[in-house]
C-alpha cells in the first residue's frame, strides 16, 4: 500500500480479526494506493495502536460517523455489523466491499469474483458521490468458481457436486488457536478444550458448523448452491455440496465433479485452466503431486489438479477436479481488495 | 475367541501389523470359536512372543508349510504375500480370507461384505477338503456400500459420486505414528519427518498416495469404481471417486452423492438406514450432530448422517449422505472375521 494524494481514502472494519489483518498484508503486497487509512473495530479493540507500513495507527471504535470522507470501506466483522453499518456507510457515499453474507443474495447487490464476473459491478464508480455495496462471495464459492468458471465458459456446467475440506480459519482466528491448543492437549493425553466448536477438532473432522436448514443442507452448502447461480447469472445450474471442517489451518480444499452441456476433454480442460488468471495447475500424476492446502497457504493463486475425465459419465461430458485455495486470502481478503482495485 | 475342540484351526498372516492386531481383538470381541491358533509374520518378527487370551504364542515365520492343518487363514500382510502364499494355502485345503487387493477382481473369487452379498461365497464350505480364496473389499468400498446398499436395494443406484476423507491407518501403523510425530514436530516449529509419505501430513491433506493410473484416477479410487460393480453384481452402476488422505487416525469419512432409478425420499432413506444391519444413523440437524471419524473409532458400526434430498436433482431421484467407519475394524479386520463367521 502506498500513500498517494489522488488515491482513495480507505477504512477497514474489523481490522483485528484474521481477515482484517490479512487486508493489511494484501494491501501492502499489491501496493494499493491510498490517501488515508482508517482502522475500525469494536469498542473492545478501540484505542490499540497498530503499526502499519512504518506508521502508527490508533484503532478507532466503529460508529455511525466512522465513514465521513471514506471512499472505500472493507468490511469483515460479521453479518450483523455489516447489516447495521453497511447502509450507513453507503449513505455517506462510501463504496463498501463486504466480506459477510449479509447482502450477498440481495437483488441489486453485485456478488463479485474479479476474475469471474467483474461486469456485475459495472455501474459502481469511485468519486461519483454515490455509495454502493459490493458483496464478497463465500470462501468456498470463490475457490470453487475460480477453477470451475473457465471450464463453464467453454462447455457450460449443468451440474456440480462439491465436497469440501474446510480449514479452521473460516471460523476465525480463535478457531485456528483452538485447533492448535486441542492438538497439543490430545498429544499430551488431555481432554481437548472445546469452546469454538462443540466437539473435538484435533485429529477429527465434522460436518460444517453452520446452522442446518429445513432441507437438510447447512448454510455453508446453500451458499455454494445459491451464490454460484448468482455469480454465473444462471438460474438453471444445478449444484449440491457437502461441507466438512477438517483439521487444517488456513486453506480449503474441494473435490468437484462437473457435468457439461457440451463435451470437454481433460486435455482441453488442463489447457484452459493453465491459462486461467489466478489459477495454477498442479497435476503431476507420475510424481503423485497435486494441490494441497499447505502448498497454497499464504498464496494468491487457487491450485487445481486431479483433472480427469469422469468415468461415471458417458462421452466427455464430465470431469473431476480437486481445488485448493487460501481461505483467508483468495477466499476473503484478496478477493475483496481485487474488487476495490476494479474501482480505481 | 474361545478354544473349542470342534472349532476351526485359524492362522493369522501378518499378525504384527495394524490389521493383524485388530484381528486378535475382533476374534475376542466376537467370541470366535477355534481349535488352534497360529500367528504368522515375516522372518523379522518371527520368534516374538505374543500373549493372547492368557496364552503365550510364538510368532512363526510364514513359509510354504505354514498351512498344514489350517482351516481358515486371515491374511493381512500386503498384496505380494497374498499372491505368493494365498494359493499355497488353498492347495493345502485352507480357506483364505484375504485383506489385500491381490485377488479382489479375479473371476471366481468372491468379494464379500457379509451384510451386502453373503451369497457370493455360497459354494465355499469348511471341512470340505477344498481350499478357497475369499477377498475382503477395500476399506473405502466397504464403508461406502454399508450405507449405499440398503438404499440401492430399494431404489437402485444408477450413479454415485464419492469423495473420501481417509485416515492414516489405511497406510498402516507406521503412517499413524508418522502423523503423530509430524504433528508434534510442527507444533514445536520443527521440520516434519516425511518417511511414509513424501509430504507434510500434519495439519494438511493430500490426494491419496496410491499410484495414479493412465485415466487419471488413482488405484484407491478405481477400487471403489470396480469393487462396487462386482459386489453389487451390476456392471452398469456408474461410480466416480476422489480419494483424499486427511490427518485423522483410524476412521474414514465419505461424502456420497447418489442417483436412483426410482424415486426415494429422505424420510424413507432414513427409515431404511435405521434398520440396516451394521449401520447406525446419526443425523440430528438441530444439534448439528452427525457422524465423525472419532465417534466411530474402535466401533463396529458404520455411521451415516447428513441424509438429505439432493437439491441438484429433480424429483426424489437423488440423495446426499455422509458416512464414517473405522478403517481398521469394519474396513478390514471385522469384515474379514464376519466372512469367517459365515463359514462356521
XYZ file of C-alpha atoms in Angstrom:
688
model
C 0.000 0.000 0.000
C 1.359 3.402 -0.761
C 0.300 6.894 0.201
C -0.895 8.760 -2.877
C -2.709 12.049 -2.755
C -5.072 11.070 -5.536
C -5.739 7.600 -4.094
C -8.956 6.780 -2.266
C -9.412 7.078 1.477
C -9.768 3.559 2.851
C -11.322 2.156 6.011
C -11.012 -1.370 7.326
C -13.864 -2.582 9.513
C -12.864 -5.492 11.745
C -9.144 -4.859 11.444
C -8.214 -7.005 14.442
C -9.724 -10.217 13.006
C -7.982 -12.820 10.848
C -9.340 -11.350 7.604
C -8.857 -7.759 8.833
C -5.170 -8.421 9.414
C -4.929 -10.079 6.015
C -6.464 -6.971 4.395
C -3.392 -5.057 5.599
C -0.956 -7.654 4.235
C -2.687 -7.811 0.873
C -2.853 -4.006 0.555
C 0.915 -3.927 1.053
C 1.600 -6.827 -1.299
C -0.410 -5.262 -4.078
C 0.879 -1.724 -3.473
C -2.677 -0.470 -3.247
C -2.692 3.352 -3.485
C -4.470 5.315 -0.752
C -4.841 8.854 0.512
C -5.644 7.887 4.085
C -6.328 4.783 6.128
C -8.770 4.313 8.990
C -8.687 1.187 11.139
C -12.016 0.350 12.729
C -13.021 -2.316 15.209
C -15.339 -2.921 18.125
C -15.186 -0.883 21.320
C -13.139 -3.678 22.885
C -10.230 -3.165 20.473
C -10.548 0.610 20.108
C -7.524 2.547 21.355
C -4.996 -0.139 20.433
C -2.049 1.039 18.383
C -1.240 -0.822 15.177
C 1.946 -0.121 13.278
C 1.441 -0.484 9.560
C 3.973 0.436 6.914
C 6.067 2.328 9.441
C 3.214 4.445 10.725
C 1.291 4.116 13.945
C -2.474 3.934 13.724
C -4.918 4.045 16.595
C -7.747 1.557 16.157
C -10.979 3.531 16.274
C -14.325 2.368 17.501
C -16.789 1.756 14.696
C -19.601 4.330 14.965
C -22.166 5.934 12.705
C -19.762 8.763 11.939
C -16.830 6.488 11.031
C -17.458 6.847 7.302
C -17.276 10.610 6.824
C -14.857 11.076 3.924
C -14.222 7.337 3.434
C -14.176 6.306 -0.243
C -13.778 2.555 0.181
C -14.606 0.517 3.274
C -13.546 -3.106 3.527
C -15.854 -4.894 5.970
C -15.042 -8.140 7.727
C -16.638 -8.011 11.145
C -19.537 -10.423 10.724
C -23.012 -10.175 9.260
C -24.723 -8.127 11.965
C -22.079 -5.375 11.833
C -22.379 -5.290 8.051
C -26.172 -5.125 8.236
C -26.054 -2.210 10.642
C -23.105 -0.159 9.378
C -23.023 -1.085 5.669
C -26.077 1.034 4.762
C -24.804 3.888 6.987
C -21.517 3.909 5.051
C -23.330 3.795 1.714
C -25.444 6.788 2.761
C -22.222 8.726 3.330
C -21.141 7.950 -0.248
C -18.749 5.121 0.675
C -18.319 2.069 -1.516
C -18.467 -0.908 0.809
C -16.842 -4.221 -0.076
C -18.475 -6.572 2.377
C -16.981 -9.926 3.316
C -20.029 -11.106 5.268
C -23.038 -12.993 3.931
C -25.425 -10.168 4.899
C -26.120 -8.796 1.418
C -24.811 -11.442 -0.954
C -28.133 -12.678 -2.234
C -29.859 -9.264 -2.282
C -31.138 -8.132 -5.660
C -29.127 -5.211 -6.943
C -26.060 -6.009 -4.838
C -23.243 -7.307 -7.047
C -21.599 -10.522 -5.837
C -18.183 -10.438 -7.421
C -15.140 -12.566 -8.114
C -12.986 -10.217 -10.205
C -11.692 -12.990 -12.495
C -15.231 -14.300 -12.996
C -17.851 -11.542 -13.180
C -16.315 -8.039 -12.927
C -19.140 -6.801 -15.181
C -21.590 -7.220 -12.292
C -20.190 -4.073 -10.649
C -20.008 -2.012 -13.838
C -22.348 0.717 -12.608
C -20.357 1.462 -9.470
C -17.849 4.324 -9.639
C -15.496 5.960 -7.151
C -15.901 9.682 -6.567
C -19.386 9.662 -8.057
C -20.792 10.864 -4.775
C -22.906 7.715 -4.706
C -22.178 4.985 -2.218
C -22.699 1.320 -3.011
C -22.414 -2.150 -1.577
C -20.484 -4.931 -3.275
C -20.550 -8.369 -1.703
C -17.567 -10.701 -1.499
C -18.729 -14.296 -2.065
C -18.265 -17.039 0.487
C -14.763 -18.535 0.582
C -15.847 -21.975 -0.669
C -17.702 -20.435 -3.579
C -14.756 -18.258 -4.619
C -12.287 -21.142 -4.518
C -14.619 -23.494 -6.403
C -15.597 -20.999 -9.087
C -12.037 -19.832 -9.736
C -11.463 -23.280 -11.225
C -14.942 -24.125 -12.498
C -15.649 -20.867 -14.339
C -13.042 -21.150 -17.107
C -14.430 -24.629 -17.851
C -18.009 -23.335 -17.603
C -17.228 -20.665 -20.194
C -16.067 -23.309 -22.643
C -18.547 -26.137 -22.106
C -21.317 -24.806 -19.800
C -21.559 -26.555 -16.469
C -25.032 -28.015 -15.976
C -24.428 -29.727 -12.615
C -21.756 -29.638 -9.970
C -21.289 -31.979 -6.978
C -18.941 -30.420 -4.418
C -17.435 -31.895 -1.256
C -15.316 -29.514 0.798
C -12.381 -29.965 3.156
C -12.508 -26.665 5.067
C -9.852 -25.142 7.261
C -10.159 -23.715 10.767
C -9.589 -20.157 9.507
C -13.108 -19.960 8.104
C -14.318 -19.846 11.696
C -11.825 -17.109 12.595
C -8.525 -16.728 14.396
C -9.912 -18.204 17.619
C -10.792 -21.428 15.815
C -7.262 -21.717 14.493
C -5.953 -21.241 18.026
C -8.381 -23.850 19.347
C -7.248 -26.384 16.749
C -3.655 -25.866 17.825
C -4.489 -25.979 21.537
C -6.634 -29.095 21.152
C -3.928 -30.841 19.170
C -1.398 -30.171 21.938
C -3.877 -31.413 24.523
C -4.683 -34.626 22.637
C -0.971 -35.362 22.151
C -0.492 -34.909 25.888
C -3.371 -37.271 26.618
C -5.547 -34.466 27.953
C -9.202 -33.787 27.262
C -9.402 -31.239 24.437
C -10.796 -27.753 25.102
C -13.977 -27.307 23.048
C -15.035 -23.656 23.091
C -15.454 -22.592 19.468
C -16.794 -25.935 18.298
C -18.769 -28.305 20.485
C -16.618 -31.315 19.692
C -13.041 -32.462 19.215
C -11.451 -30.963 16.106
C -7.881 -32.264 16.534
C -7.336 -35.481 14.513
C -11.031 -35.395 13.616
C -13.383 -33.797 11.093
C -17.046 -32.897 11.187
C -19.925 -31.530 9.190
C -19.586 -27.749 8.877
C -20.797 -25.909 11.972
C -23.173 -23.586 10.060
C -26.837 -23.998 11.031
C -28.713 -26.742 9.201
C -31.756 -25.599 7.241
C -35.086 -27.371 6.798
C -33.935 -29.013 3.563
C -31.090 -30.710 5.451
C -28.351 -28.591 3.884
C -26.323 -26.337 6.129
C -25.991 -22.627 5.337
C -22.441 -23.055 4.071
C -23.624 -25.582 1.497
C -26.547 -23.465 0.338
C -24.133 -20.562 -0.189
C -22.341 -22.680 -2.773
C -25.666 -23.565 -4.401
C -27.104 -20.037 -4.492
C -24.002 -17.904 -4.950
C -22.926 -19.970 -7.956
C -26.244 -19.239 -9.654
C -25.934 -15.512 -8.963
C -22.276 -15.169 -9.939
C -22.753 -17.143 -13.155
C -26.073 -15.380 -13.758
C -27.515 -18.815 -14.487
C -30.652 -19.793 -12.605
C -30.537 -23.300 -14.045
C -27.134 -24.516 -12.943
C -27.559 -27.377 -10.503
C -25.256 -27.552 -7.520
C -25.105 -29.811 -4.496
C -22.500 -29.551 -1.763
C -21.370 -31.317 1.390
C -19.257 -29.038 3.573
C -16.869 -30.607 6.062
C -14.461 -28.983 8.507
C -11.031 -30.693 8.536
C -8.088 -30.101 10.918
C -6.143 -27.823 8.578
C -5.217 -24.237 9.421
C -5.965 -21.755 6.633
C -6.663 -23.223 3.217
C -9.705 -25.029 1.898
C -9.773 -27.986 -0.479
C -12.722 -29.010 -2.640
C -13.489 -32.132 -4.629
C -15.617 -31.001 -7.565
C -17.478 -33.229 -10.009
C -18.645 -31.396 -13.117
C -21.248 -32.177 -15.767
C -21.180 -30.191 -19.005
C -23.682 -29.306 -21.680
C -21.101 -29.843 -24.433
C -18.171 -32.279 -24.364
C -14.890 -31.175 -22.828
C -11.905 -33.476 -22.739
C -9.355 -33.389 -19.968
C -6.528 -32.153 -22.207
C -8.590 -29.130 -23.222
C -9.592 -28.571 -19.593
C -5.957 -28.628 -18.481
C -5.048 -26.176 -21.240
C -7.895 -23.828 -20.281
C -7.021 -23.954 -16.573
C -3.311 -23.411 -17.213
C -4.188 -20.098 -18.867
C -6.828 -19.021 -16.360
C -5.940 -15.894 -14.340
C -5.435 -16.562 -10.625
C -5.272 -20.322 -11.191
C -2.240 -22.589 -11.112
C -2.357 -26.199 -12.302
C -0.561 -28.763 -10.099
C -1.267 -32.091 -11.741
C 1.762 -34.360 -11.844
C 0.403 -37.895 -11.962
C 3.768 -39.654 -12.119
C 5.065 -37.875 -9.014
C 1.650 -38.030 -7.294
C 1.917 -34.284 -6.814
C -1.365 -32.421 -6.629
C -2.714 -29.358 -4.805
C -2.643 -29.381 -1.007
C -3.888 -26.780 1.489
C -0.369 -26.330 2.820
C 1.016 -25.610 -0.628
C -1.487 -22.805 -1.290
C -1.330 -21.283 2.201
C -0.392 -17.600 2.083
C -0.534 -17.701 -1.713
C -2.827 -15.777 -4.028
C -3.488 -18.402 -6.684
C -6.042 -21.148 -6.423
C -4.444 -24.502 -7.291
C -6.233 -27.148 -9.338
C -5.256 -30.713 -10.103
C -6.561 -34.294 -10.357
C -8.050 -33.124 -13.652
C -9.580 -36.213 -15.225
C -12.440 -37.376 -17.366
C -15.213 -38.641 -15.103
C -15.541 -42.406 -15.677
C -19.133 -42.271 -14.416
C -20.337 -40.070 -17.278
C -20.608 -41.118 -20.905
C -18.546 -39.387 -23.561
C -16.603 -36.345 -22.464
C -19.469 -34.713 -20.609
C -17.893 -34.930 -17.157
C -14.714 -34.047 -15.304
C -13.444 -34.466 -11.769
C -11.099 -31.833 -10.339
C -9.549 -31.074 -6.946
C -9.082 -27.437 -5.937
C -7.204 -25.778 -3.059
C -7.147 -22.113 -2.095
C -6.076 -19.981 0.847
C -9.289 -19.272 2.741
C -8.153 -16.001 4.310
C -6.511 -14.699 1.160
C -8.362 -15.501 -2.097
C -11.290 -16.794 -0.054
C -11.687 -13.402 1.645
C -9.166 -10.536 1.856
C -7.518 -10.779 -1.556
C -10.810 -11.106 -3.419
C -12.208 -8.057 -1.601
C -9.151 -5.972 -2.435
C -9.236 -7.100 -6.059
C -12.808 -5.768 -6.087
C -11.516 -2.478 -4.685
C -8.840 -2.404 -7.399
C -11.528 -2.635 -10.068
C -12.843 0.663 -8.693
C -9.546 2.518 -9.199
C -12.204 -66.094 20.880
C -12.649 -69.320 22.706
C -10.973 -72.702 22.466
C -13.436 -75.274 21.176
C -12.455 -78.707 20.030
C -14.867 -78.660 17.115
C -13.907 -75.126 16.051
C -11.680 -74.468 13.061
C -7.902 -74.125 13.279
C -7.099 -70.500 12.499
C -3.957 -68.783 11.219
C -3.303 -65.059 11.082
C -0.849 -63.915 8.436
C 0.664 -60.527 9.229
C -0.220 -60.619 12.912
C 2.182 -57.822 13.884
C 0.539 -55.206 11.605
C -2.278 -52.828 12.489
C -4.938 -55.067 10.942
C -3.263 -58.254 12.259
C -3.501 -56.934 15.795
C -7.101 -55.929 15.192
C -7.885 -59.472 14.033
C -6.986 -60.642 17.548
C -9.182 -58.002 19.226
C -12.145 -58.754 16.994
C -11.814 -62.527 17.470
C -12.013 -61.927 21.210
C -14.876 -59.449 20.985
C -16.928 -61.830 18.873
C -16.031 -64.931 20.876
C -14.959 -66.656 17.693
C -14.555 -70.416 18.353
C -11.267 -72.067 17.402
C -9.426 -75.334 17.869
C -5.956 -73.849 17.483
C -4.360 -70.538 16.574
C -1.197 -69.921 14.569
C 0.359 -66.458 14.413
C 2.394 -65.868 11.281
C 4.567 -62.966 10.206
C 7.736 -62.177 8.315
C 11.135 -63.562 9.353
C 11.821 -60.232 11.061
C 9.010 -60.724 13.601
C 9.345 -64.500 13.934
C 10.294 -65.707 17.404
C 8.498 -62.886 19.222
C 6.142 -63.962 21.970
C 2.580 -62.634 21.917
C 0.260 -63.171 24.838
C -3.308 -63.589 23.698
C -6.197 -64.579 25.895
C -3.838 -65.639 28.686
C -1.729 -67.897 26.498
C 1.707 -67.259 25.057
C 2.151 -67.698 21.335
C 5.416 -67.647 19.444
C 5.113 -65.744 16.193
C 6.155 -68.127 13.416
C 7.776 -67.260 10.138
C 5.411 -67.580 7.202
C 6.618 -70.433 4.988
C 5.153 -72.823 2.433
C 4.424 -75.355 5.158
C 2.638 -72.876 7.454
C -0.800 -74.023 6.339
C -0.711 -77.748 7.127
C -3.899 -78.365 9.104
C -5.094 -74.729 8.956
C -8.818 -74.427 8.220
C -9.098 -70.638 7.997
C -6.274 -68.199 7.301
C -6.807 -64.478 7.719
C -4.281 -62.658 5.528
C -3.251 -59.034 6.002
C 0.370 -58.758 5.010
C 0.148 -56.944 1.693
C -0.598 -57.975 -1.872
C 2.671 -59.723 -2.713
C 2.490 -62.015 0.327
C -1.120 -62.859 -0.549
C -0.207 -63.548 -4.160
C 2.572 -65.926 -3.140
C 1.116 -67.685 -0.108
C -2.636 -67.465 -0.775
C -2.608 -70.173 -3.487
C -0.237 -72.323 -1.395
C -2.705 -72.224 1.491
C -5.630 -73.013 -0.800
C -3.761 -76.036 -2.150
C -3.490 -77.309 1.422
C -7.269 -77.086 1.769
C -7.267 -73.800 3.719
C -9.970 -71.191 3.251
C -8.174 -67.868 2.926
C -9.854 -64.570 3.755
C -7.552 -62.065 2.115
C -7.462 -58.429 3.104
C -5.175 -57.374 0.235
C -6.211 -56.239 -3.230
C -4.381 -59.176 -4.883
C -7.415 -61.276 -5.860
C -10.378 -58.937 -5.416
C -11.192 -58.505 -9.069
C -10.381 -62.087 -10.141
C -13.246 -64.023 -11.693
C -14.393 -66.787 -9.404
C -13.050 -65.146 -6.243
C -15.912 -63.875 -4.104
C -15.572 -60.261 -2.921
C -17.734 -60.104 0.161
C -19.303 -57.706 2.621
C -21.360 -60.039 4.819
C -24.254 -57.571 5.209
C -24.287 -56.956 1.449
C -23.544 -60.073 -0.613
C -23.029 -63.183 1.553
C -24.490 -65.249 -1.312
C -21.294 -64.678 -3.302
C -19.451 -67.214 -1.112
C -22.258 -69.791 -1.051
C -20.210 -72.578 -2.627
C -17.398 -72.406 -0.077
C -17.566 -74.833 2.855
C -15.327 -75.569 5.814
C -14.072 -79.139 6.190
C -14.890 -79.938 2.568
C -11.245 -80.707 1.939
C -11.296 -77.977 -0.688
C -9.451 -74.729 -0.068
C -10.731 -71.404 -1.377
C -9.953 -67.727 -1.504
C -12.400 -65.042 -0.406
C -11.416 -61.408 -0.852
C -12.146 -58.656 1.633
C -13.049 -55.443 -0.227
C -11.094 -52.231 0.117
C -11.888 -50.224 3.259
C -13.430 -47.274 1.359
C -15.666 -49.615 -0.603
C -16.883 -51.466 2.489
C -17.704 -48.257 4.365
C -19.465 -46.688 1.373
C -21.504 -49.770 0.470
C -22.598 -50.475 4.035
C -24.701 -47.299 3.714
C -25.405 -47.266 -0.018
C -26.547 -50.881 -0.385
C -29.767 -50.722 1.654
C -30.780 -47.701 -0.453
C -29.667 -49.458 -3.647
C -31.903 -52.417 -2.810
C -34.899 -50.134 -2.544
C -34.376 -47.671 -5.396
C -31.409 -48.968 -7.472
C -28.411 -46.675 -7.513
C -27.506 -45.705 -11.071
C -24.635 -43.325 -10.287
C -22.549 -42.499 -7.237
C -20.101 -39.601 -6.754
C -17.821 -40.275 -3.780
C -15.259 -38.015 -2.100
C -13.289 -39.619 0.710
C -11.627 -38.288 3.854
C -9.233 -41.152 4.640
C -7.364 -41.806 7.847
C -3.690 -42.587 8.362
C -4.449 -46.174 9.373
C -5.112 -47.195 5.774
C -1.380 -46.804 5.176
C -0.546 -48.908 8.254
C 0.630 -48.429 11.807
C 3.795 -46.611 10.706
C 1.700 -43.956 8.957
C -0.299 -43.382 12.135
C 2.951 -42.966 14.052
C 4.272 -40.574 11.419
C 1.154 -38.416 11.641
C 1.599 -38.158 15.400
C 5.339 -37.499 15.149
C 4.889 -34.873 12.426
C 2.182 -33.132 14.420
C 4.484 -32.873 17.437
C 7.275 -31.567 15.214
C 5.099 -28.940 13.540
C 3.816 -27.727 16.927
C 7.427 -27.397 18.073
C 8.306 -25.425 14.959
C 10.443 -28.233 13.570
C 10.581 -29.586 10.043
C 8.263 -32.632 9.879
C 9.712 -36.095 9.271
C 8.387 -37.401 5.946
C 9.183 -41.097 5.585
C 5.916 -42.868 4.811
C 4.515 -40.052 2.711
C 6.640 -37.658 0.710
C 4.993 -34.552 2.117
C 3.690 -32.971 5.288
C 0.614 -34.752 6.607
C 0.155 -32.861 9.907
C -2.411 -30.034 9.512
C -2.570 -30.854 5.805
C -4.322 -33.253 3.430
C -3.422 -34.671 0.053
C -4.602 -36.810 -2.807
C -4.385 -40.494 -1.825
C -0.868 -41.872 -2.172
C -1.913 -44.856 -4.341
C -0.352 -44.857 -7.824
C -2.200 -42.827 -10.433
C -3.361 -44.777 -13.492
C -3.438 -43.660 -17.113
C -7.048 -42.479 -16.810
C -6.016 -40.046 -14.075
C -7.714 -41.959 -11.254
C -5.558 -43.427 -8.520
C -5.829 -47.109 -7.641
C -7.786 -46.372 -4.475
C -10.448 -44.570 -6.494
C -10.701 -47.307 -9.120
C -11.197 -49.847 -6.332
C -14.380 -48.002 -5.392
C -15.472 -47.957 -9.032
C -14.745 -51.623 -9.798
C -15.424 -53.302 -6.461
C -18.859 -51.691 -6.272
C -19.786 -53.247 -9.625
C -18.573 -56.674 -8.537
C -20.157 -56.617 -5.073
C -23.481 -55.378 -6.390
C -23.181 -57.721 -9.391
C -24.161 -54.751 -11.534
C -21.913 -53.921 -14.470
C -23.872 -50.780 -15.235
C -23.627 -48.860 -11.976
C -21.630 -45.693 -12.549
C -19.201 -44.606 -9.871
C -16.641 -41.840 -9.660
C -14.438 -41.170 -6.651
C -11.870 -38.699 -5.389
C -9.793 -40.167 -2.574
C -8.063 -37.826 -0.157
C -5.896 -38.563 2.856
C -6.767 -36.372 5.877
C -4.933 -36.027 9.217
C -7.203 -38.370 11.156
C -6.000 -41.554 12.849
C -8.173 -44.586 12.153
C -11.591 -43.927 10.661
C -12.583 -42.895 7.168
C -15.328 -40.484 6.181
C -17.031 -40.337 2.789
C -19.299 -37.805 1.159
C -21.575 -39.786 -1.154
C -23.949 -38.369 -3.764
C -26.463 -40.898 -5.051
C -28.653 -41.045 -8.138
C -31.509 -43.558 -8.210
C -33.505 -45.314 -10.895
C -36.733 -44.897 -8.925
C -37.598 -42.067 -6.538
C -36.538 -42.351 -2.903
C -37.363 -39.629 -0.415
C -35.163 -38.791 2.528
C -37.659 -39.986 5.138
C -37.785 -43.415 3.525
C -33.993 -43.439 3.225
C -33.588 -42.614 6.925
C -36.052 -45.369 7.819
C -34.221 -47.914 5.641
C -30.821 -46.950 7.068
C -32.041 -47.018 10.650
C -32.966 -50.695 10.149
C -29.870 -51.702 8.174
C -27.584 -54.191 9.949
C -24.180 -52.777 10.899
C -25.364 -49.221 10.272
C -26.197 -46.524 12.798
C -27.899 -43.266 11.839
C -26.510 -40.092 13.451
C -28.478 -37.281 11.888
C -29.509 -34.614 14.388
C -29.922 -31.411 12.399
C -30.965 -29.219 15.308
C -27.923 -30.153 17.394
C -25.647 -30.210 14.314
C -24.650 -33.720 15.341
C -23.560 -36.011 12.534
C -21.062 -38.851 12.088
C -17.394 -38.119 12.753
C -14.336 -40.354 12.408
C -13.628 -40.001 16.116
C -17.118 -41.126 17.048
C -16.854 -44.371 15.044
C -13.261 -45.163 16.028
C -12.969 -48.622 17.588
C -16.627 -49.254 16.849
C -18.142 -51.910 14.600
C -21.000 -49.967 13.058
C -20.715 -47.639 10.108
C -22.393 -44.307 10.918
C -24.439 -42.392 8.371
C -25.914 -38.919 8.528
C -26.493 -35.697 6.575
C -29.229 -37.668 4.830
C -30.952 -35.210 2.535
C -32.672 -34.918 -0.810
C -30.150 -33.704 -3.366
C -31.228 -30.211 -4.481
C -29.332 -30.657 -7.739
C -31.542 -33.499 -8.949
C -35.169 -33.207 -9.971
C -37.829 -35.075 -8.073
C -36.665 -37.518 -5.450
C -34.091 -39.200 -7.636
C -31.070 -38.114 -5.616
C -29.718 -38.126 -2.074
C -26.588 -36.862 -0.357
C -25.236 -38.781 2.623
C -22.121 -38.653 4.803
C -20.658 -41.919 6.088
C -17.961 -42.707 8.673
C -16.453 -46.074 9.550
C -13.494 -47.433 11.435
C -10.936 -48.266 8.745
C -9.117 -50.969 10.709
C -12.260 -52.562 12.051
C -15.205 -52.693 9.605
C -12.876 -51.521 6.835
C -10.613 -54.537 7.337
C -10.426 -56.891 10.345
C -14.073 -57.038 11.363
C -15.324 -57.585 7.817
C -12.806 -60.420 7.296
C -13.852 -62.132 10.523
C -17.529 -61.711 9.673
C -16.677 -63.568 6.445
C -15.033 -66.315 8.519
C -18.147 -66.472 10.709
C -20.271 -67.173 7.639
C -18.181 -70.334 7.191
C -18.976 -71.704 10.636
